[in-house]
């Protein structure tokens, strides 16, 4: 039993992070024979990719995946902590699973991901959800086979969550959701400690993967026919700082560009670490796509300071303008409304910034206090109706600019990586280099390829077109 601690999660050790290779104990290889698992994933791309590793480990133990949880022998929830509603969804799911477990006593249930890293959540599980078999955190994903094997022998609740960052584990088996585009982790954790954000506590210290391991992974993806990689990290712009003295994200992108993978994206950028070299590398390399997700969070310097974002709206705009000088670039963002103390004037500064940047699209959120973060100690003093009204006004503006940017594409032809059949009858769907969703009439054998599509109609959230 190892329970997480808020105090420990805050600390940043100076110890070197260990790197090791995953090994599956041979005793676990047939543990899943004739057994079915159901996996539910909440949250960001990082979690989606962790789930691909969870599936990989379970498949190498011979488990079979099912999409109906009633059929499963093992249910695993990979959870998210970023806002209250993600919490509520996972707890709601645990309530449903409790009923299943009453009928099927040998069902095994596990919870992992960011919520597992929260002291408060684990205490609640110990009190109210004792039917859960085991809980493990983001720092010991690779412990899954061992914990599962132990639970087959002993059904008692086991918590195995470490607050200090774990090793970097290479070669965890993976079952990818797509055959054409792949997520590749480049850096784990975050040391930015924005005051509203729980991620530095749930994902731990910033630690980069070795460049040679990343490049080898992309080379293997190219051999397997992949067309696109998305390099992942909470703050990809910090890549390399903990590992090298003169090798940063821009250098890594250049090296990955040489693998000739047709498309390279990276997520998520913090404006504070965005170097001029990186702007140049995006500008000058065809397969480093003209697409940057650059969360601004707020447009008022007073709120940005309270958020601990380390930039002002002026420096943000300066960076934005440099990026915008790249021909055809698409820039998206994240914005939080209703941060403690946000006045109508502060909020209007956010609207002004949106009017300046005219983003291609944005994710917008109502501030959600997260336990033990510095912002949660500020008075959450804005009524919900006001937060909702601000979110509505913001979304109206964001949607207007999304539509405008999509309208500019009308009549032009773009490269689209075709991912599959669209929900709309006899249509295909895929994404442009700038990450715009296109539904279009095309040949079925285009799936998995990059084809030319002419844009015939534009909405706020998608485009329609036809293959040419
Ligand atoms: N409340 C609301 N939104 C949040 N985000 C992160 N923490 C919170 C919070 N406590 C948003 C930020 C971040 C995105 C991933 O989620 O906008 O960029
Ligand atoms: Fe959270 Fe800020 Fe780190 Fe992003 S950069 S994960 S918002 S602390």
Short mmCIF file of C-alpha atoms in Angstrom, two decimals, residues 157-321:
data_model
loop_
_atom_site.label_atom_id
_atom_site.label_comp_id
_atom_site.label_asym_id
_atom_site.label_seq_id
_atom_site.Cartn_x
_atom_site.Cartn_y
_atom_site.Cartn_z
CA UNK A 157 -8.02 -3.08 -2.24
CA UNK A 158 -4.41 -2.20 -3.01
CA UNK A 159 -3.22 1.39 -3.53
CA UNK A 160 0.16 1.77 -5.23
CA UNK A 161 0.66 5.46 -6.03
CA UNK A 162 3.98 7.35 -5.84
CA UNK A 163 4.04 11.13 -5.51
CA UNK A 164 7.67 11.50 -6.57
CA UNK A 165 8.25 11.12 -10.29
CA UNK A 166 9.08 7.64 -11.54
CA UNK A 167 11.63 6.37 -14.03
CA UNK A 168 11.25 6.90 -17.74
CA UNK A 169 10.27 3.49 -19.03
CA UNK A 170 11.02 2.78 -22.69
CA UNK A 171 9.47 0.09 -24.85
CA UNK A 172 6.17 -0.33 -23.05
CA UNK A 173 4.05 -2.34 -25.51
CA UNK A 174 1.56 -0.20 -27.43
CA UNK A 175 -1.68 -0.79 -29.32
CA UNK A 176 -2.26 2.41 -31.26
CA UNK A 177 -5.79 3.64 -32.01
CA UNK A 178 -4.82 4.72 -35.54
CA UNK A 179 -2.75 3.06 -38.28
CA UNK A 180 -1.90 6.44 -39.83
CA UNK A 181 -1.18 8.91 -37.07
CA UNK A 182 0.61 8.30 -33.80
CA UNK A 183 1.28 10.01 -30.50
CA UNK A 184 4.90 10.09 -29.35
CA UNK A 185 5.77 11.31 -25.83
CA UNK A 186 8.79 13.59 -25.75
CA UNK A 187 8.59 15.07 -22.24
CA UNK A 188 6.72 14.04 -19.11
CA UNK A 189 5.50 16.27 -16.26
CA UNK A 190 5.47 20.03 -15.87
CA UNK A 191 7.42 22.47 -13.71
CA UNK A 192 5.47 25.61 -14.63
CA UNK A 193 3.05 25.46 -11.68
CA UNK A 194 0.41 27.76 -13.16
CA UNK A 195 -1.60 28.57 -10.05
CA UNK A 196 -4.90 27.00 -11.22
CA UNK A 197 -3.40 23.79 -12.59
CA UNK A 198 -3.17 20.38 -10.99
CA UNK A 199 -0.92 18.83 -13.65
CA UNK A 200 2.47 19.59 -11.98
CA UNK A 201 1.22 17.58 -8.97
CA UNK A 202 -0.38 14.68 -10.86
CA UNK A 203 2.28 14.32 -13.57
CA UNK A 204 5.33 15.35 -11.54
CA UNK A 205 8.69 16.79 -12.42
CA UNK A 206 9.50 17.78 -16.00
CA UNK A 207 11.62 15.04 -17.59
CA UNK A 208 12.59 14.63 -21.24
CA UNK A 209 12.97 11.38 -23.10
CA UNK A 210 16.36 10.80 -24.75
CA UNK A 211 16.45 12.15 -28.30
CA UNK A 212 17.71 8.84 -29.71
CA UNK A 213 14.74 6.94 -28.21
CA UNK A 214 12.27 9.43 -29.71
CA UNK A 215 13.91 9.41 -33.15
CA UNK A 216 14.02 5.59 -33.17
CA UNK A 217 10.30 5.46 -32.30
CA UNK A 218 9.48 7.80 -35.21
CA UNK A 219 11.73 5.82 -37.60
CA UNK A 220 9.84 2.64 -36.66
CA UNK A 221 6.52 4.42 -37.25
CA UNK A 222 7.71 5.46 -40.72
CA UNK A 223 8.60 1.81 -41.45
CA UNK A 224 5.09 0.81 -40.34
CA UNK A 225 3.56 3.27 -42.82
CA UNK A 226 2.52 6.02 -40.40
CA UNK A 227 1.94 9.41 -42.03
CA UNK A 228 1.78 11.70 -39.00
CA UNK A 229 3.23 12.00 -35.50
CA UNK A 230 2.10 14.31 -32.72
CA UNK A 231 4.89 14.92 -30.23
CA UNK A 232 3.35 15.10 -26.77
CA UNK A 233 4.12 16.87 -23.52
CA UNK A 234 2.37 19.18 -21.06
CA UNK A 235 4.92 21.77 -22.11
CA UNK A 236 6.83 20.52 -25.16
CA UNK A 237 8.80 23.76 -25.43
CA UNK A 238 10.73 22.82 -22.31
CA UNK A 239 12.04 19.72 -24.15
CA UNK A 240 15.69 18.97 -23.47
CA UNK A 241 16.27 21.55 -20.72
CA UNK A 242 16.62 18.86 -18.05
CA UNK A 243 18.83 16.63 -20.21
CA UNK A 244 21.01 18.58 -22.64
CA UNK A 245 22.91 21.86 -22.57
CA UNK A 246 22.35 22.76 -26.22
CA UNK A 247 19.55 20.68 -27.68
CA UNK A 248 15.99 22.00 -27.62
CA UNK A 249 12.62 21.26 -29.22
CA UNK A 250 13.67 23.05 -32.44
CA UNK A 251 16.67 20.65 -32.76
CA UNK A 252 14.53 17.61 -32.04
CA UNK A 253 12.00 18.71 -34.67
CA UNK A 254 14.81 19.09 -37.22
CA UNK A 255 16.07 15.58 -36.47
CA UNK A 256 12.56 14.13 -36.67
CA UNK A 257 12.00 16.02 -39.91
CA UNK A 258 14.91 14.04 -41.40
CA UNK A 259 13.06 10.72 -40.83
CA UNK A 260 10.81 11.90 -43.70
CA UNK A 261 7.60 11.26 -41.79
CA UNK A 262 5.18 13.36 -43.88
CA UNK A 263 3.59 15.25 -40.97
CA UNK A 264 4.90 16.39 -37.58
CA UNK A 265 2.80 18.19 -34.98
CA UNK A 266 3.61 19.04 -31.36
CA UNK A 267 1.37 19.72 -28.35
CA UNK A 268 1.20 21.75 -26.05
CA UNK A 269 3.35 24.87 -26.22
CA UNK A 270 3.83 27.31 -23.37
CA UNK A 271 4.39 30.83 -24.74
CA UNK A 272 7.16 31.42 -22.20
CA UNK A 273 9.56 28.84 -23.67
CA UNK A 274 8.88 29.48 -27.37
CA UNK A 275 12.25 30.26 -29.00
CA UNK A 276 12.91 32.19 -32.24
CA UNK A 277 14.76 29.12 -33.48
CA UNK A 278 11.53 27.14 -33.14
CA UNK A 279 9.62 29.74 -35.19
CA UNK A 280 12.30 29.44 -37.93
CA UNK A 281 12.21 25.64 -37.89
CA UNK A 282 8.42 25.64 -38.36
CA UNK A 283 8.74 28.17 -41.16
CA UNK A 284 11.48 26.33 -43.08
CA UNK A 285 10.50 22.66 -42.95
CA UNK A 286 7.63 21.34 -45.01
CA UNK A 287 6.87 18.33 -42.81
CA UNK A 288 6.81 20.37 -39.58
CA UNK A 289 3.21 21.47 -39.93
CA UNK A 290 2.05 25.07 -39.81
CA UNK A 291 -0.07 24.50 -36.75
CA UNK A 292 0.61 25.76 -33.23
CA UNK A 293 -1.56 25.37 -30.14
CA UNK A 294 -0.58 28.34 -27.99
CA UNK A 295 -2.70 28.60 -24.83
CA UNK A 296 -3.13 32.20 -23.70
CA UNK A 297 -5.58 31.51 -20.80
CA UNK A 298 -6.48 35.21 -20.28
CA UNK A 299 -6.04 38.63 -21.85
CA UNK A 300 -5.59 40.74 -18.72
CA UNK A 301 -2.08 41.17 -17.35
CA UNK A 302 -3.45 41.27 -13.81
CA UNK A 303 -5.12 37.86 -14.25
CA UNK A 304 -2.13 36.41 -16.13
CA UNK A 305 0.03 37.37 -13.15
CA UNK A 306 -2.39 35.76 -10.69
CA UNK A 307 -2.36 32.67 -12.90
CA UNK A 308 1.45 32.56 -12.73
CA UNK A 309 1.73 32.46 -16.53
CA UNK A 310 5.07 34.36 -16.78
CA UNK A 311 4.12 36.49 -19.83
CA UNK A 312 2.06 39.60 -20.50
CA UNK A 313 -0.49 40.13 -23.23
CA UNK A 314 2.10 42.33 -24.96
CA UNK A 315 4.80 39.65 -25.07
CA UNK A 316 2.20 37.06 -26.07
CA UNK A 317 1.10 39.24 -29.00
CA UNK A 318 4.75 39.70 -30.03
CA UNK A 319 5.21 35.91 -30.23
CA UNK A 320 1.83 35.52 -31.91
CA UNK A 321 2.84 38.03 -34.62
#
